Coordinates of C-alpha atoms in Angstrom, one line a residue:
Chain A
X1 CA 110.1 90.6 127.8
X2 CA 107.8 88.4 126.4
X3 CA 105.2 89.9 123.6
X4 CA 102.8 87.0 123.3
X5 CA 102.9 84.5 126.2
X6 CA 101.2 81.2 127.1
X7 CA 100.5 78.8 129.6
X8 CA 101.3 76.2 130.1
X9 CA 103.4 74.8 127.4
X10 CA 102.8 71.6 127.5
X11 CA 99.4 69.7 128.5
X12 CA 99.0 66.0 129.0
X13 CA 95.4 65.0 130.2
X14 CA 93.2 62.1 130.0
X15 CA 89.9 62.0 127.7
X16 CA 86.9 63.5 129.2
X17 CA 88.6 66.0 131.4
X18 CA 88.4 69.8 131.3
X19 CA 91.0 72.1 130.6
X20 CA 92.4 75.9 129.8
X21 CA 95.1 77.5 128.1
X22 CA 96.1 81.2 129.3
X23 CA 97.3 84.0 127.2
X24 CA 98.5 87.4 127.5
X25 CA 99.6 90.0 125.3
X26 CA 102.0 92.6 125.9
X27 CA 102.3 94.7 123.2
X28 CA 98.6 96.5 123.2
X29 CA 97.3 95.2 120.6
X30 CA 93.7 95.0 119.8
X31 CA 92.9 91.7 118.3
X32 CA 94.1 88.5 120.0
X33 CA 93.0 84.7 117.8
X34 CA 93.8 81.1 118.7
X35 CA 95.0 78.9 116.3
X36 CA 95.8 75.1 116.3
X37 CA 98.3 73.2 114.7
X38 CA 97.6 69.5 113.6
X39 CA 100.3 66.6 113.5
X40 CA 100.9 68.0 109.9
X41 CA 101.7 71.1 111.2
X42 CA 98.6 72.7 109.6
X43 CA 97.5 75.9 110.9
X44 CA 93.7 76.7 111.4
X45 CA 92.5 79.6 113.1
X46 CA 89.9 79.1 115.4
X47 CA 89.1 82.3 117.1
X48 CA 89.8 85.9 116.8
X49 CA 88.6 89.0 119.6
X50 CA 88.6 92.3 119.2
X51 CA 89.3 94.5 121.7
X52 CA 87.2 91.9 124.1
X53 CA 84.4 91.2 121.2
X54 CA 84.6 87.8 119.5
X55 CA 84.4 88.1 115.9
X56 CA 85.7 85.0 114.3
X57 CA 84.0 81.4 115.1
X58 CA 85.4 79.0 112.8
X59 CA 83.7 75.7 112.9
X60 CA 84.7 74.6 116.3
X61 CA 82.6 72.2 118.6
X62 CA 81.3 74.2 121.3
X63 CA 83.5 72.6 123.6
X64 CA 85.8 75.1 122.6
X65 CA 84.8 78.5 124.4
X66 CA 87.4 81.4 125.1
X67 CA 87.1 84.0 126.8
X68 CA 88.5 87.3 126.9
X69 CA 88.2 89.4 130.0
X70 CA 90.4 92.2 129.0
X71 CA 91.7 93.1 125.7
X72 CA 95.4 91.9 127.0
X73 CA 93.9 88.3 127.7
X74 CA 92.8 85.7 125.6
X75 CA 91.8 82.3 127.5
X76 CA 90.6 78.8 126.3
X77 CA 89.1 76.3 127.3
X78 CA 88.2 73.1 126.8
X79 CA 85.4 70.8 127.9
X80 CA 85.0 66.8 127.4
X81 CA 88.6 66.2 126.1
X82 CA 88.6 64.2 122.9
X83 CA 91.7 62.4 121.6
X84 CA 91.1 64.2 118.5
X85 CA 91.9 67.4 120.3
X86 CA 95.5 66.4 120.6
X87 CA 97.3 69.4 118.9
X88 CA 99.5 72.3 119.6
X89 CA 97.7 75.6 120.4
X90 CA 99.0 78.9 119.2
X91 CA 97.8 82.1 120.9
X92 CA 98.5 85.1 118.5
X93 CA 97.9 89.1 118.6
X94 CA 97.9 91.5 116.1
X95 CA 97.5 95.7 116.4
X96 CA 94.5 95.0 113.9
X97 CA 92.0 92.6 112.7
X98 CA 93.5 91.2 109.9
X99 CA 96.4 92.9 107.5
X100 CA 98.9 93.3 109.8
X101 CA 101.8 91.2 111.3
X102 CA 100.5 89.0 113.4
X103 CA 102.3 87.7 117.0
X104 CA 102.4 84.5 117.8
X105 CA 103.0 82.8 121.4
X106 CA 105.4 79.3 122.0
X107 CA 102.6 77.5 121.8
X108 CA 100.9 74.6 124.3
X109 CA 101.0 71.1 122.9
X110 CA 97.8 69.3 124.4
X111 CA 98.2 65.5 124.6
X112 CA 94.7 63.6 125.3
X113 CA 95.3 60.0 126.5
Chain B
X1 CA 87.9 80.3 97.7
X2 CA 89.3 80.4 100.9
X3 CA 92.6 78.0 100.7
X4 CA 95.7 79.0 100.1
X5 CA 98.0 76.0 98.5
X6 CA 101.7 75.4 98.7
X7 CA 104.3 73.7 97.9
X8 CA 106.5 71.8 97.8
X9 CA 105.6 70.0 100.8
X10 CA 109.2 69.6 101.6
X11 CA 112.4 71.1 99.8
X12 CA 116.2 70.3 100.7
X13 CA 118.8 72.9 99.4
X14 CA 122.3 73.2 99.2
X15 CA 124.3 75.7 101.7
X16 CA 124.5 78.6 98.7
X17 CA 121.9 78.0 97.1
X18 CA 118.3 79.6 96.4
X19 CA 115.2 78.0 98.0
X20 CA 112.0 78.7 96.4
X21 CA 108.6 78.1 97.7
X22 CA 105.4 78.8 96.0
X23 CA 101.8 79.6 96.5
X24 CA 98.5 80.2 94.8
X25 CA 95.0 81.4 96.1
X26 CA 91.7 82.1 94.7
X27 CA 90.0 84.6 96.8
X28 CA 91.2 88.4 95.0
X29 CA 89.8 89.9 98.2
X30 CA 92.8 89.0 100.0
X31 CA 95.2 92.3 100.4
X32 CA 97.9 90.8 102.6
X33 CA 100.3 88.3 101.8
X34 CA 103.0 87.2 104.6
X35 CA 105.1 84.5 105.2
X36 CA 106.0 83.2 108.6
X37 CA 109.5 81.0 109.7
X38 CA 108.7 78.0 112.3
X39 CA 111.5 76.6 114.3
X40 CA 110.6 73.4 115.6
X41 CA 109.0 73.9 119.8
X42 CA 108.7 77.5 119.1
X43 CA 105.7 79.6 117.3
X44 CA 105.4 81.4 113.9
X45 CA 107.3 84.5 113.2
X46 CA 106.6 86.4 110.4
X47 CA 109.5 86.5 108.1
X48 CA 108.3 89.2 105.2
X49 CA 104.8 90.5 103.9
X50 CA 103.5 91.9 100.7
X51 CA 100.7 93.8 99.5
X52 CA 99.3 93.5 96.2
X53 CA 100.1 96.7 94.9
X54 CA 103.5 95.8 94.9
X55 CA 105.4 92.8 92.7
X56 CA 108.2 92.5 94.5
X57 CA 109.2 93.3 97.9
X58 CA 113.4 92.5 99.4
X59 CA 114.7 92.1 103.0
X60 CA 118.0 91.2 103.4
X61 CA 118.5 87.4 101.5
X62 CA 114.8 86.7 101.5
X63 CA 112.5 88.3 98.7
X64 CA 108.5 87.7 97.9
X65 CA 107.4 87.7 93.9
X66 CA 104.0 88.5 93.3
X67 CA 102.2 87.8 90.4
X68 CA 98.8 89.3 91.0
X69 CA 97.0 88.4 87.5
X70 CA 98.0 84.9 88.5
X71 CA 97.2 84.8 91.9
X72 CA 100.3 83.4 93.1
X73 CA 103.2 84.5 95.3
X74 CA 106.3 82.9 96.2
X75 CA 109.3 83.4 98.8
X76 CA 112.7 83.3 97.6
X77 CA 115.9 82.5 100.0
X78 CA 119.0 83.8 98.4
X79 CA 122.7 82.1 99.9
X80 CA 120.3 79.6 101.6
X81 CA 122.0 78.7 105.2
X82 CA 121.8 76.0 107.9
X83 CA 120.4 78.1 109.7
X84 CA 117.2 78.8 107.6
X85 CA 116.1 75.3 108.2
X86 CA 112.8 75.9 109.4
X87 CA 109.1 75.4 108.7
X88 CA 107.8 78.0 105.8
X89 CA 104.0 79.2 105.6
X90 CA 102.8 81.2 103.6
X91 CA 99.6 83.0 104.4
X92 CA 97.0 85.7 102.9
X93 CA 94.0 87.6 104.5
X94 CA 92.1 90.6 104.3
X95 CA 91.0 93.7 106.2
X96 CA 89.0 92.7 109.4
X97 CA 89.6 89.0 108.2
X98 CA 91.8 86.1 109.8
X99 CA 95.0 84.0 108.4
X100 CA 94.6 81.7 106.0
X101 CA 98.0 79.6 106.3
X102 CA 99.0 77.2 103.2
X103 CA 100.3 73.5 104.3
X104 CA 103.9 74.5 105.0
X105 CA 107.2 73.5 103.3
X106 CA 109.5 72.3 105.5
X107 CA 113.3 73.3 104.8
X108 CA 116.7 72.0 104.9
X109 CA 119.4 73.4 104.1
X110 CA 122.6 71.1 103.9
X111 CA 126.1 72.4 104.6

């Protein structure tokens, strides 16, 4: 049974199109985040809920919004496509906000053309 | 204040032998210290975690050193195997705070 799961794994779309990445966590934890991966495989958070409340924004453009209509589900999408965008997406969950293990999902690699 | 550096960027190791890979921060408000394993196509797992009280911490082959005064930590892999090869990040955050992941090493191990 999957803990952290995402969908879909992989995303190919063309520039200027809208898209989302799902995510749902079954191990009842409070705090979900999204992270993304670069080509160097460096790892940047992004966002971080709790318990449905957002309360990490890192400096994303705005055509980044998530939304998280339960505390089990952690969605993101993404307006305007850039090619710059082009990066593997990590949902993650962890029982707390910050200190403790934290989950991670397979990923979704996102390819803008 | 908020990076967390690593290296080295890439380390290839003997079947046998001990890989090391090393990190530093600046922030002291950081009070959690793990390191996640990354197979390529598949997401981080975490691998082993400290907290600064302690200076050592061993699980099985793998053991973190931490050298609080110094601000650094590092992740030791005893009897390295082929099956180690993997992505290493080493991370550090703080109560109510998010992941801050170093650059990654990536690992071979040769048999």
């Amino acid at each position: 049974d999957t803990a952290v799961s995402q969908t879909p794994k992989y995303l190919v779309t063309q520039m200027g199109n809208d898209k989302s990445i799902k995510c749902e966590q079954n191990l009842g934890h409070d705090t979900m985040y999204w992270y993304k991966q670069d080509s160097k495989k460096f790892l940047k958070i992004m966002f971080s809920y709790n318990n449905k409340e957002l309360i990490i924004n890192e400096t994303v453009p705005n055509r980044f919004s998530p939304k998280s209509p339960d505390k089990a589900h952690l969605n993101l999408h993404i307006n305007s496509l850039e090619l710059g965008d082009s990066a593997v997406y990590f949902c993650a969950s962890s029982q707390l906000a910050g200190g403790t293990e934290a989950f991670f999902g397979q990923g979704t690699r996102l390819t803008v053309v | 204040q908020q990076q967390v550096k690593q290296s080295p960027q890439s380390l290839i190791v003997q079947k046998g032998g001990i890989s090391i890979i090393n990190c530093a921060y600046e922030n002291t408000a950081f009070d959690y210290f793990p390191w996640y394993q990354q197979f390529p196509g598949k997401g981080p797992a975490l691998l082993i975690a400290i907290r600064p009280d302690v200076s050592e911490k061993k699980e099985g082959r793998f053991t973190i050193s931490f050298n609080k005064s110094a601000k650094q930590f590092s992740l030791h892999i005893m009897d390295s195997q082929p099956g180690d090869s993997a992505t290493y990040f080493c991370a550090a955050s703080m109560e109510g705070g998010k992941l801050i992941f170093g650059q990654g090493t990536e690992l071979s191990v040769k048999p």
